[in-house]
Coordinates of N, CA and C in Angstrom, one line a residue:
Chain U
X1 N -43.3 -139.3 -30.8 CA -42.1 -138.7 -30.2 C -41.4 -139.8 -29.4
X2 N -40.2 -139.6 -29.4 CA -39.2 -140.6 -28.9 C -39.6 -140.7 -27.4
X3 N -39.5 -141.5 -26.7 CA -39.6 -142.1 -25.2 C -38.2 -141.7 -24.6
X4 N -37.5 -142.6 -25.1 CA -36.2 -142.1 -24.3 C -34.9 -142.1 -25.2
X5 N -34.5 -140.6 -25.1 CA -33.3 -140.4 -25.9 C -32.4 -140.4 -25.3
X6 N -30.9 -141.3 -26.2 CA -30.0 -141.4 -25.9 C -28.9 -140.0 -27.1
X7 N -28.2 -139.6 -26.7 CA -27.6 -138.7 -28.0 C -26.5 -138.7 -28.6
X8 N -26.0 -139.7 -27.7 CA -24.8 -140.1 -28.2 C -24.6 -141.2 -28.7
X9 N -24.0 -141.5 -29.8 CA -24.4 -142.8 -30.4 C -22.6 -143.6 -29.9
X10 N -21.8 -142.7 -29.4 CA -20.5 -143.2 -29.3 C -19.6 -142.3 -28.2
X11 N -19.0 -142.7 -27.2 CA -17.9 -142.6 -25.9 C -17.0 -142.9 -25.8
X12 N -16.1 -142.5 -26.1 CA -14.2 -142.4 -25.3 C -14.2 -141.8 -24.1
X13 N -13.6 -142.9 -23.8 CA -13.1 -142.4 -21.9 C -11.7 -143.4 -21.6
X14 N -11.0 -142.4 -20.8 CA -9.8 -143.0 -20.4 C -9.9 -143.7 -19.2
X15 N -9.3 -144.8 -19.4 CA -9.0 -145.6 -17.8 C -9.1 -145.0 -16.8
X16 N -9.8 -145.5 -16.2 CA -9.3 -144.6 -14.2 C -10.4 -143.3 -14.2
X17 N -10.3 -142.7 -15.3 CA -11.5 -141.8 -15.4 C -12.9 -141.8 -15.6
X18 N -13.9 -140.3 -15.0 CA -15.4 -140.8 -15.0 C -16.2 -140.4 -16.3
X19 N -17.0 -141.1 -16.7 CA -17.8 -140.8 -17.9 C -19.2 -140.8 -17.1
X20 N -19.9 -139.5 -18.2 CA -21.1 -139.7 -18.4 C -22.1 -140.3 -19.5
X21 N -23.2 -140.9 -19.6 CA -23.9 -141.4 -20.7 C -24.8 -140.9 -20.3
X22 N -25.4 -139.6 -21.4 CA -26.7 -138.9 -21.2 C -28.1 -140.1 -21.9
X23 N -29.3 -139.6 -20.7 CA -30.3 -139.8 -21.4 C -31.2 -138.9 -20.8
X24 N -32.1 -138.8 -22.0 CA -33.7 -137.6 -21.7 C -34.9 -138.8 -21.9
X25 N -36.0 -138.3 -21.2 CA -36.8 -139.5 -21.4 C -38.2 -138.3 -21.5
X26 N -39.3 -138.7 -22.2 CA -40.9 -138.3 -22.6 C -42.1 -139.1 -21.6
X27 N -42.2 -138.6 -20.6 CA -43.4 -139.3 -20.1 C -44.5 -138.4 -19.2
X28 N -45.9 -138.2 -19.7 CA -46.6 -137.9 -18.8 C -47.2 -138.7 -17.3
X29 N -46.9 -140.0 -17.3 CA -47.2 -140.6 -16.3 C -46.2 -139.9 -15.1
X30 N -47.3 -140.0 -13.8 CA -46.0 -139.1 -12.8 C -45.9 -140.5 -11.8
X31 N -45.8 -141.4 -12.7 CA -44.6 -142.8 -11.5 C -44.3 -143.6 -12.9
X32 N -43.4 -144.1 -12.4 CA -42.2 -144.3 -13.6 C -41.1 -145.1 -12.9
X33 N -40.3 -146.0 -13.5 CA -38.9 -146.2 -13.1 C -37.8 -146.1 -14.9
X34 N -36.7 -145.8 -14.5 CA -35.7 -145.6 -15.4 C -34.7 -146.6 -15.3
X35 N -34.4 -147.2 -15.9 CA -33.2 -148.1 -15.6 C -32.0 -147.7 -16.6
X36 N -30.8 -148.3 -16.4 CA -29.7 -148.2 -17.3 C -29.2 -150.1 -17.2
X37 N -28.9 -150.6 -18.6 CA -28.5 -151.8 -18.7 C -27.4 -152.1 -19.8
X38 N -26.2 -152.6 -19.5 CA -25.0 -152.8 -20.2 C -24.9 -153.9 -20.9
X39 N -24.5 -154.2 -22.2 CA -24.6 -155.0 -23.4 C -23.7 -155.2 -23.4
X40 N -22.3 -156.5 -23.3 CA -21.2 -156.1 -23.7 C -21.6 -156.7 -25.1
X41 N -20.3 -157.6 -25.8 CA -20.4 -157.3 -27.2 C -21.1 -159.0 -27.1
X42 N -21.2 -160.2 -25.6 CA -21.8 -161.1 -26.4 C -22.7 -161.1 -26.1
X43 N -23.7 -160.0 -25.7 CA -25.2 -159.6 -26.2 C -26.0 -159.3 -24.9
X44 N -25.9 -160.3 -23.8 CA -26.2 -160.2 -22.7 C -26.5 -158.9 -22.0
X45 N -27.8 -158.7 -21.6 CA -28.3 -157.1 -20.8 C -27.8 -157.1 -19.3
X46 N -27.4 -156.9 -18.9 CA -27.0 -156.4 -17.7 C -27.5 -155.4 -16.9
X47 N -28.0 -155.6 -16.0 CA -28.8 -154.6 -15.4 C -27.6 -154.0 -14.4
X48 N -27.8 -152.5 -14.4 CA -27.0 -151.6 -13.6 C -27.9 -150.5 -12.7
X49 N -28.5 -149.9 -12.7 CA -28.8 -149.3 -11.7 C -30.2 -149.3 -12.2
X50 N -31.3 -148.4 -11.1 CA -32.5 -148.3 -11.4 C -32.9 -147.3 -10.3
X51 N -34.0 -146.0 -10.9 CA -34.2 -145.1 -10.1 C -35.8 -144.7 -10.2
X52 N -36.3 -144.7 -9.2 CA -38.2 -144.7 -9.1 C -38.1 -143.0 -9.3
X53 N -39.6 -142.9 -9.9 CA -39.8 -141.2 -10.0 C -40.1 -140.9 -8.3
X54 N -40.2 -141.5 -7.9 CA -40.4 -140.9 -6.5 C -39.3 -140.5 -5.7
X55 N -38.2 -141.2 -6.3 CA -37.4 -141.7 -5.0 C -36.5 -140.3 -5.2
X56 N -36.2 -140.0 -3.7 CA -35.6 -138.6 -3.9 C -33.7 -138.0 -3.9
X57 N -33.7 -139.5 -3.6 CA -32.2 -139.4 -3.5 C -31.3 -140.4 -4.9
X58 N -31.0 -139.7 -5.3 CA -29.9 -140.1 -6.8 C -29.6 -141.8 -6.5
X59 N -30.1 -142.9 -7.1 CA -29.7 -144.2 -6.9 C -27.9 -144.4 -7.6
X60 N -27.5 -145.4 -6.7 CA -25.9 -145.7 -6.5 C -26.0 -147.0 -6.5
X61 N -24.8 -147.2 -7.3 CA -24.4 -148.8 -7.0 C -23.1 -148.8 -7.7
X62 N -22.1 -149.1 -6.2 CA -20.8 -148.9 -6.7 C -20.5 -147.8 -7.5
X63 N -19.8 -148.2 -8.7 CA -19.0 -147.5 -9.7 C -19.7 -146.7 -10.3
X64 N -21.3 -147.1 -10.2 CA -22.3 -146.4 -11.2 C -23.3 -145.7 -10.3
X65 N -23.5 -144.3 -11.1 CA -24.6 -143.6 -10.2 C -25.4 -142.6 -10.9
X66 N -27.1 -142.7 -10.7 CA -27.5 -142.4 -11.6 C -27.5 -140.7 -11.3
X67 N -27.5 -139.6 -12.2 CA -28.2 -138.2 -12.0 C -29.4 -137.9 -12.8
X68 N -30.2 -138.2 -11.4 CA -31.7 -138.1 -12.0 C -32.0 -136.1 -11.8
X69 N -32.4 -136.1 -12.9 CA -32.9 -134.3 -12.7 C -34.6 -134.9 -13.3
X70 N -35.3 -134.5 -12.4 CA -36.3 -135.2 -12.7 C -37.5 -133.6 -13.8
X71 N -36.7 -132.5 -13.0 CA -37.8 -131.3 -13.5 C -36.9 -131.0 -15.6
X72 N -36.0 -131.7 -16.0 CA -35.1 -131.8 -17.2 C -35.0 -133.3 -17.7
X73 N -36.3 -134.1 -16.7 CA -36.1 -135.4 -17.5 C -35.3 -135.5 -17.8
X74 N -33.8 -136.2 -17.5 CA -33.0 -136.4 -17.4 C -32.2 -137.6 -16.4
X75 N -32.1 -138.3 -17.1 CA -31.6 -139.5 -16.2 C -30.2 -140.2 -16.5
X76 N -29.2 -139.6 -16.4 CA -27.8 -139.4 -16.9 C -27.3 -141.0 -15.9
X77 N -26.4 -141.6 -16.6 CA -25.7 -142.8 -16.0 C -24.5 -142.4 -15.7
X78 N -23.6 -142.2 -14.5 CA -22.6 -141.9 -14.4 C -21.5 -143.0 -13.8
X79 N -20.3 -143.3 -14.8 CA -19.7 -144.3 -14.2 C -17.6 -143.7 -14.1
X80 N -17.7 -143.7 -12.8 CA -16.4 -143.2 -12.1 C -15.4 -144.3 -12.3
X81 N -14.5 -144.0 -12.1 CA -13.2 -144.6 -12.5 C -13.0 -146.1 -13.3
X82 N -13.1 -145.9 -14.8 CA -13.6 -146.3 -16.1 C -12.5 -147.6 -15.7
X83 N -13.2 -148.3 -15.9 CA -12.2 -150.2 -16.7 C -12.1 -150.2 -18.0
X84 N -11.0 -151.1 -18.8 CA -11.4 -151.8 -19.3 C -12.5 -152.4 -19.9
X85 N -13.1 -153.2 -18.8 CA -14.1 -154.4 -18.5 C -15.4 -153.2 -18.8
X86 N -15.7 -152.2 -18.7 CA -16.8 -151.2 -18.8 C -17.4 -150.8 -20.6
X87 N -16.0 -151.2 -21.5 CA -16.3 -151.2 -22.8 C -17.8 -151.7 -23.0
X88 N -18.6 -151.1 -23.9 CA -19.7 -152.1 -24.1 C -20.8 -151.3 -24.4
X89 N -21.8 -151.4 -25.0 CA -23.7 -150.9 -25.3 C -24.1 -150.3 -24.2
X90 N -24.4 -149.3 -23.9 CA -25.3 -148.7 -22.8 C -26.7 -148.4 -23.0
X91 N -27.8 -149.3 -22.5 CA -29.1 -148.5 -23.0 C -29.6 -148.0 -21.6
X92 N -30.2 -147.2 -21.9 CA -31.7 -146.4 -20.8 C -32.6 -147.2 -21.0
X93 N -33.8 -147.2 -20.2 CA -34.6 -147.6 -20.3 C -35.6 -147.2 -19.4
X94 N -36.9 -147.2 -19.6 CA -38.0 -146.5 -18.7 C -39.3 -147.6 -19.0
X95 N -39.5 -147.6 -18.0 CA -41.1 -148.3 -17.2 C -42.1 -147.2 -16.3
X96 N -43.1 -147.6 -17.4 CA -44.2 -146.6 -17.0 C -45.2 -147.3 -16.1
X97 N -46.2 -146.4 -15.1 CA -46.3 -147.6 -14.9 C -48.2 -147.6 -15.1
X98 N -48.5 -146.8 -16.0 CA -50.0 -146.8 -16.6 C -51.2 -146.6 -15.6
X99 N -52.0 -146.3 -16.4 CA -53.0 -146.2 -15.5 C -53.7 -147.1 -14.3
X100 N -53.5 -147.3 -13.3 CA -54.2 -148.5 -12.8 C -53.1 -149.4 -12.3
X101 N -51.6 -149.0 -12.7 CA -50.4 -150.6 -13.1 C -50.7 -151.1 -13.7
X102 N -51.3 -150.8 -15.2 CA -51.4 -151.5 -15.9 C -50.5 -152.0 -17.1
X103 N -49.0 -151.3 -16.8 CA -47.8 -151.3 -17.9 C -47.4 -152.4 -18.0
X104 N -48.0 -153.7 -16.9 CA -47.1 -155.0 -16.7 C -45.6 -154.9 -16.8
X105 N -45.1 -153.7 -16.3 CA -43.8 -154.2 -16.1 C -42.5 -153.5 -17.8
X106 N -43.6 -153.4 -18.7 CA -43.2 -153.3 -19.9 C -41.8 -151.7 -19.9
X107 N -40.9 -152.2 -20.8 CA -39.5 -151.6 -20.8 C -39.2 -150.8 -22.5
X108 N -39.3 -149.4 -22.3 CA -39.1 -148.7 -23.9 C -37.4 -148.4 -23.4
X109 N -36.9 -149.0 -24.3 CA -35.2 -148.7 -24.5 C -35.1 -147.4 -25.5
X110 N -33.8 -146.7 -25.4 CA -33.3 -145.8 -25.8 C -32.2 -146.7 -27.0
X111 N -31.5 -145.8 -28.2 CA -31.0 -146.5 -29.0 C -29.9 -146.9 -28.3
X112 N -29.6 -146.3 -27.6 CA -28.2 -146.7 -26.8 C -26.6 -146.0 -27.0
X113 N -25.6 -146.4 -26.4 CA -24.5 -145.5 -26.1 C -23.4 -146.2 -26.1
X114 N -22.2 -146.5 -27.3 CA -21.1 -147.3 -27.3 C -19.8 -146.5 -26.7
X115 N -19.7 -147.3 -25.1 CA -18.6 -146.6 -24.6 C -17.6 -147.5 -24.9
X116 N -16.2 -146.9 -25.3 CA -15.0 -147.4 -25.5 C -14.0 -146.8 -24.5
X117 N -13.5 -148.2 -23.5 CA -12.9 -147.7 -22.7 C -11.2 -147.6 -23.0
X118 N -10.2 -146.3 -23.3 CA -8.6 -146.4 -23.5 C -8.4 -146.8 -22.3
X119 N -7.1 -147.3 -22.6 CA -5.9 -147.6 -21.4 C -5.0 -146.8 -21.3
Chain F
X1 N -31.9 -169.9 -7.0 CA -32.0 -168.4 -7.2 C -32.5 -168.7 -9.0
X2 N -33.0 -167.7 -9.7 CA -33.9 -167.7 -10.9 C -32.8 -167.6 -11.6
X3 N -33.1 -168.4 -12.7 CA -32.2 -168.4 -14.3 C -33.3 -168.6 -15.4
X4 N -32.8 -168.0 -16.7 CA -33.4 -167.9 -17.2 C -32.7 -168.6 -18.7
X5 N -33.5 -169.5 -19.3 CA -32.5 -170.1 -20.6 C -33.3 -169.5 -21.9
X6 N -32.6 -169.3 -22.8 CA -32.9 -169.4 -24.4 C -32.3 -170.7 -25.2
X7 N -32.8 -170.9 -26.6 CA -32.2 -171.9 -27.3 C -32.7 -171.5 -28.6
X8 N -32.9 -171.6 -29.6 CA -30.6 -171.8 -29.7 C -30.0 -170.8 -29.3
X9 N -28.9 -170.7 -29.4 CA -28.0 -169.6 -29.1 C -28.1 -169.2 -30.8
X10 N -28.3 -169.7 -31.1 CA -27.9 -168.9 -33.0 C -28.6 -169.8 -33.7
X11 N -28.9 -169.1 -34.7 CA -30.2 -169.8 -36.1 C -30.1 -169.6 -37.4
X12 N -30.0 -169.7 -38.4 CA -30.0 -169.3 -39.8 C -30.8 -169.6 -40.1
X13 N -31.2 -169.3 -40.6 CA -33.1 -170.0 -41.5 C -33.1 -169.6 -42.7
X14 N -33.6 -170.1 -43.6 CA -33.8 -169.4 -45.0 C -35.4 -168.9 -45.1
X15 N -35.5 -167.8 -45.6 CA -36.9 -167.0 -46.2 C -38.0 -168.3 -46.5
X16 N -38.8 -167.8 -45.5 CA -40.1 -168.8 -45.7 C -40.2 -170.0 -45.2
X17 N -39.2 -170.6 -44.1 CA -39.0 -171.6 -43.3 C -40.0 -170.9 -42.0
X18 N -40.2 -172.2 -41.1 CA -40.7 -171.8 -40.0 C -39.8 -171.3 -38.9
X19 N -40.3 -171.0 -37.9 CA -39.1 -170.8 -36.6 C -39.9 -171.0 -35.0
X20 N -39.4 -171.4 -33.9 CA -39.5 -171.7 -32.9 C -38.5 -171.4 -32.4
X21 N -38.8 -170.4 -30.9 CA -37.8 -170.0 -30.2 C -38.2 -170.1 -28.9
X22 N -37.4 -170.6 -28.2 CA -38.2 -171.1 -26.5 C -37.3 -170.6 -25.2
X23 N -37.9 -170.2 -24.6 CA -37.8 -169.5 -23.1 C -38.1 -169.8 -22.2
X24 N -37.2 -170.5 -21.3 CA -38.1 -170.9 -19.9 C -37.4 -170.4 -19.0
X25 N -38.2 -170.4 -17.4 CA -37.1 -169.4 -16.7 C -37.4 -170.3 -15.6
X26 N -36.5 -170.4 -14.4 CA -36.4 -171.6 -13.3 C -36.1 -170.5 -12.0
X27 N -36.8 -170.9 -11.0 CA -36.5 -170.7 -9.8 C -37.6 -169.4 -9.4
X28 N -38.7 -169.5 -10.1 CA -39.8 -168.2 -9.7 C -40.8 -168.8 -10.5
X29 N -42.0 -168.3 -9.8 CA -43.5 -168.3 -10.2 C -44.5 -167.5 -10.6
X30 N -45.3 -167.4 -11.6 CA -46.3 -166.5 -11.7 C -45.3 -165.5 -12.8
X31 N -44.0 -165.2 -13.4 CA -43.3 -164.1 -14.0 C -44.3 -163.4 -15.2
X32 N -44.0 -162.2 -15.1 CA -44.3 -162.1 -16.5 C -43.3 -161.7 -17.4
X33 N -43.6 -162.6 -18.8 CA -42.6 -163.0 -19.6 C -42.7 -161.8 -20.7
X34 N -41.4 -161.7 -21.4 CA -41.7 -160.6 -22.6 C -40.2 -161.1 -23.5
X35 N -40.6 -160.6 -25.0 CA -39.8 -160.8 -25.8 C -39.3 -159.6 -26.3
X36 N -38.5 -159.6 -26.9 CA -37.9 -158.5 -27.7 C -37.1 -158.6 -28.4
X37 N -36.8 -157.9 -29.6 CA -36.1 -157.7 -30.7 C -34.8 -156.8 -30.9
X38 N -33.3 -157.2 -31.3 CA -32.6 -155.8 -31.2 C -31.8 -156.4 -32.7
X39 N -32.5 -154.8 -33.7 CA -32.0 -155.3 -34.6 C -30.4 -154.4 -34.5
X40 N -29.5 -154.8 -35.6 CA -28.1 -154.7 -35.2 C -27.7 -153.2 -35.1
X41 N -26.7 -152.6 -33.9 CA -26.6 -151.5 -33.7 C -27.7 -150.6 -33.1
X42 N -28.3 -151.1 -32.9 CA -30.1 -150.6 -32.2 C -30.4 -150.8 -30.6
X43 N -31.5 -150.2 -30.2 CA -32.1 -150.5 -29.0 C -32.6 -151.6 -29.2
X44 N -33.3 -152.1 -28.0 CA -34.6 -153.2 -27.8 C -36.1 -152.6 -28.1
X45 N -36.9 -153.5 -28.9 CA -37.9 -153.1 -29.3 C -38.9 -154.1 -28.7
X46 N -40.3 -154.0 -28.1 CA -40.6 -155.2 -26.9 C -41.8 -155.8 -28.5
X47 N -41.9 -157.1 -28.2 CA -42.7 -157.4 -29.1 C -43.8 -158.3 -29.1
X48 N -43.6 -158.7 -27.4 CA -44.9 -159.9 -27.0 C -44.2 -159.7 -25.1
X49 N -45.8 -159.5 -24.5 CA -45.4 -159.9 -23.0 C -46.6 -160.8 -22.8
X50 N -45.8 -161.3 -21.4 CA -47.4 -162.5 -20.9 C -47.4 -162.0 -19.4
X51 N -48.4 -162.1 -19.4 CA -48.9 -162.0 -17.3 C -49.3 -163.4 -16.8
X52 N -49.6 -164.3 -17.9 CA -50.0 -165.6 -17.4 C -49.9 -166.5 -18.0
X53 N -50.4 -167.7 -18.1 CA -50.4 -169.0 -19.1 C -51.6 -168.6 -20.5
X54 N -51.1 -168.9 -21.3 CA -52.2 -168.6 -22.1 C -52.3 -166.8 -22.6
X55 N -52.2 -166.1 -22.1 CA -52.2 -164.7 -22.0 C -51.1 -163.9 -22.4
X56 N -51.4 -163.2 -23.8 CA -50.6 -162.8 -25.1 C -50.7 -161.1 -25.4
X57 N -49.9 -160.6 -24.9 CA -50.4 -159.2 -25.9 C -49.5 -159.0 -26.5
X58 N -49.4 -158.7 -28.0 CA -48.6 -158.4 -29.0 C -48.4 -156.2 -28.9
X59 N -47.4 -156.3 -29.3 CA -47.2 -154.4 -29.1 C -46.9 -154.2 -30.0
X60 N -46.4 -154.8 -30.8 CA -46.4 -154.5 -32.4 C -46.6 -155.3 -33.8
X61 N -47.6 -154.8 -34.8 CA -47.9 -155.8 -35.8 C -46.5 -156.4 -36.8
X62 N -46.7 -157.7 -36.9 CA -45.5 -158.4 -37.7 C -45.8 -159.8 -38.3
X63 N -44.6 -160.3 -37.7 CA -45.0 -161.7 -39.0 C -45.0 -162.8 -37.8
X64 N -44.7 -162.0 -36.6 CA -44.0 -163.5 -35.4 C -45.5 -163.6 -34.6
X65 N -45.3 -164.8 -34.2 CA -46.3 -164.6 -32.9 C -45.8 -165.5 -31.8
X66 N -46.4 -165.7 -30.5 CA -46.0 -165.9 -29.2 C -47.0 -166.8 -28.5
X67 N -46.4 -168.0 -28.0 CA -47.2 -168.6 -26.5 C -46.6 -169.0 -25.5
X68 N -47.8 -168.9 -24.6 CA -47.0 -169.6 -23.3 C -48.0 -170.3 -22.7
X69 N -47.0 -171.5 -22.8 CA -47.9 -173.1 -23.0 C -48.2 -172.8 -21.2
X70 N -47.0 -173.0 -20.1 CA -46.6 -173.3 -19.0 C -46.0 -171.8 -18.4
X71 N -46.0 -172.1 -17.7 CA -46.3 -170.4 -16.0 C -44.5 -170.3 -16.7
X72 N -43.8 -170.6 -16.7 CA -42.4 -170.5 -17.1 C -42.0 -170.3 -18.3
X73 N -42.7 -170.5 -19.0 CA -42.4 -171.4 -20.4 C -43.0 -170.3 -21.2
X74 N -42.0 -169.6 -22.7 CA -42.4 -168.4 -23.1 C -42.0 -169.0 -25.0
X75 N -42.8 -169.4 -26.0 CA -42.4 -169.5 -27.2 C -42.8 -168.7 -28.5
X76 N -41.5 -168.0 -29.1 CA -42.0 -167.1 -29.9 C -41.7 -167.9 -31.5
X77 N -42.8 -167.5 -32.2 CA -42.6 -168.5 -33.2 C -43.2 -167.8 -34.7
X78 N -42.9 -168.4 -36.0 CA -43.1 -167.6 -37.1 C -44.0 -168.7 -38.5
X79 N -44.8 -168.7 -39.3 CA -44.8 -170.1 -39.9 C -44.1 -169.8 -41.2
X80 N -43.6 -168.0 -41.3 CA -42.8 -168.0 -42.7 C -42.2 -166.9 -42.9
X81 N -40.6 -166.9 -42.4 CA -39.7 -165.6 -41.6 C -40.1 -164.8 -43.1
X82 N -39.6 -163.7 -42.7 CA -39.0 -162.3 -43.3 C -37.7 -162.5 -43.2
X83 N -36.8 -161.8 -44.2 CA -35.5 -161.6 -44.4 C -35.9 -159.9 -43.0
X84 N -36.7 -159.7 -42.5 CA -37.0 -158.1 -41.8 C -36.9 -158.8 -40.5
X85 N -36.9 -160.2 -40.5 CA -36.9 -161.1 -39.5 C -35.9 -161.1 -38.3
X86 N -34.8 -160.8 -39.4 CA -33.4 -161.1 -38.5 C -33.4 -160.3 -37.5
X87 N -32.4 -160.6 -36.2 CA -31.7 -160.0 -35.2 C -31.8 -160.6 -34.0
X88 N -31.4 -159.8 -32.9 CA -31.3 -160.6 -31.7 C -32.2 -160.6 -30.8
X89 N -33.0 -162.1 -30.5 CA -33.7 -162.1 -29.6 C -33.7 -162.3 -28.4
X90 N -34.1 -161.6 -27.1 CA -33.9 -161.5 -25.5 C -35.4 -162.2 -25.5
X91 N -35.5 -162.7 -24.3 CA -36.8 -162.8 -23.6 C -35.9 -162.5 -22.2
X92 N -37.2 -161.9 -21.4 CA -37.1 -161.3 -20.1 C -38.3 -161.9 -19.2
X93 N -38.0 -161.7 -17.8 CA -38.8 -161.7 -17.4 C -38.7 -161.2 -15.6
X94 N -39.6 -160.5 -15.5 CA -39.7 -159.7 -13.6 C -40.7 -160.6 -13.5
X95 N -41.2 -160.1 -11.9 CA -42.1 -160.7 -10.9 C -43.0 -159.6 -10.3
X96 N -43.8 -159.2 -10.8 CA -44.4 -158.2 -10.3 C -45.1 -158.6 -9.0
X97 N -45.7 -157.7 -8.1 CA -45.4 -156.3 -8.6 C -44.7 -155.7 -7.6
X98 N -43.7 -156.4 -6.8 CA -42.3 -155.8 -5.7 C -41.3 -156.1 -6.6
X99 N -40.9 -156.8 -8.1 CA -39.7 -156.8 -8.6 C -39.6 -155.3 -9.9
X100 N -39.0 -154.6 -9.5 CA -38.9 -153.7 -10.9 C -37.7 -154.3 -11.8
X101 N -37.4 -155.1 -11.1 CA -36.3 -155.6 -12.4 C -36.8 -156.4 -13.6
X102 N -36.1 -156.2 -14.6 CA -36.1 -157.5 -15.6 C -35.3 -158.0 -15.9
X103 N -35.1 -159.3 -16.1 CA -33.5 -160.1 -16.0 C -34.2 -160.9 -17.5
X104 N -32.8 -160.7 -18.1 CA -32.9 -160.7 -19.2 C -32.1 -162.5 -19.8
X105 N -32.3 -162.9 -20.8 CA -31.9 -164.1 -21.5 C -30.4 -163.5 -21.9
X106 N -29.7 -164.9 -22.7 CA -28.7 -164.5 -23.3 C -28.8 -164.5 -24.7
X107 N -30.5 -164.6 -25.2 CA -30.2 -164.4 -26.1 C -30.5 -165.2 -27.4
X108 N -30.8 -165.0 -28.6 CA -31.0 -166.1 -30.2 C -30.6 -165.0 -31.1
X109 N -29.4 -165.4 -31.5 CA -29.1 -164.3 -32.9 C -29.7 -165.1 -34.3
X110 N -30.9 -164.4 -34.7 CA -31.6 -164.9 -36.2 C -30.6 -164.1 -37.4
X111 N -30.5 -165.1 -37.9 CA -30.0 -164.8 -39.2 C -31.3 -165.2 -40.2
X112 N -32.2 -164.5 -40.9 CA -32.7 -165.0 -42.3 C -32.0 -164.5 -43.4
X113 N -32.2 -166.1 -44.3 CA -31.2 -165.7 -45.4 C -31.9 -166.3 -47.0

């Protein structure tokens, strides 16, 4: 079974406006982190937000904020008032963190999410 | 503050050539290193991490394999690509275990041809 689904393989969004990029994620481990990281098109991962299974308040940063529903596995990326400069690859991603900490750290990506920002 | 380099930036190889691809990361100690694969239009797929010098675990069977000569230093390498070979490769690397981040390379786009 998939780890972490993305479902949208493609996003339009108008300038100035907010989009969401859904993701669902599969994990029995009960500590975890989720991340979301931006690709523009010269390849480069970009790290944008990041949210612990423990943590109980929705992680923010700037423009981007994550909505974690943790009992719908759900870890949706939300990004308010869209650029230009926002065009680009969206993946999810989740770190488990194994029995013991033994995941080293290790990152399952989702297939990801091509937002196209209009003007 | 940490940077992290790749080389080349881009590669063509023909089927059945060798390959060498190198990683080093500056301004941190002890990282652990990982590689990954994104073939075109796709996610990242992880395909070798290190916790140490010397210290290899592969996550999935293939044609590549990985060392790390030096605490920084991450080289992923092949002695006879696959045309299955191609795509873009990242190395990463956090600092466990207060960093949850991984900061990623810019990157080796493989062409086999």
């Amino acid at each position: 079974a998939q780890k972490i689904t993305q479902t949208q393989p493609g996003m339009f969004v108008q300038e100035k406006e907010a989009v969401t990029l859904d993701c669902t994620y599969d994990t029995s481990d009960p500590s975890y982190g989720l991340f979301w990281y931006k690709q523009p098109s010269s390849g480069e991962m970009i790290f944008l937000i990041y949210q612990g299974s423990y943590d109980q308040q929705n992680a923010t940063e700037g423009r981007y904020s994550l909505n974690f529903q943790k009992a719908r596995k759900s870890a949706n990326l939300v990004i308010s008032a869209s650029q230009l400069g926002d065009s680009a690859m969206y993946f999810c991603a989740m770190r488990e963190e194994g029995a013991g900490g033994t995941s080293y750290g290790k990152l399952t990506f989702g297939q990801g999410t091509i937002l196209t920002v209009h003007p | 503050s940490q940077t992290i380099h790749q080389w080349p930036a881009t590669l063509v190889q023909p089927v059945g050539s060798p390959l060498s691809l190198e990683c080093t990361v500056e301004g941190t100690s002890n990282p652990n290193l990982y590689w990954y694969r994104q073939a075109a239009g796709r996610g990242l797929q992880l395909l070798f991490y290190s916790v140490g010098i010397g210290q290899i675990s592969s996550e999935v069977p293939q044609n590549l394999s990985a060392s790390r000569p030096q605490d920084r230093q991450f080289i992923l390498s092949s002695k006879k690509l696959l045309l299955s070979d191609s795509g873009f490769y990242l190395c990463a690397w956090s600092v466990p275990p207060t960093s949850y981040e991984q900061y990623f390379g810019p990157g080796t786009r493989l062409t086999v041809t």
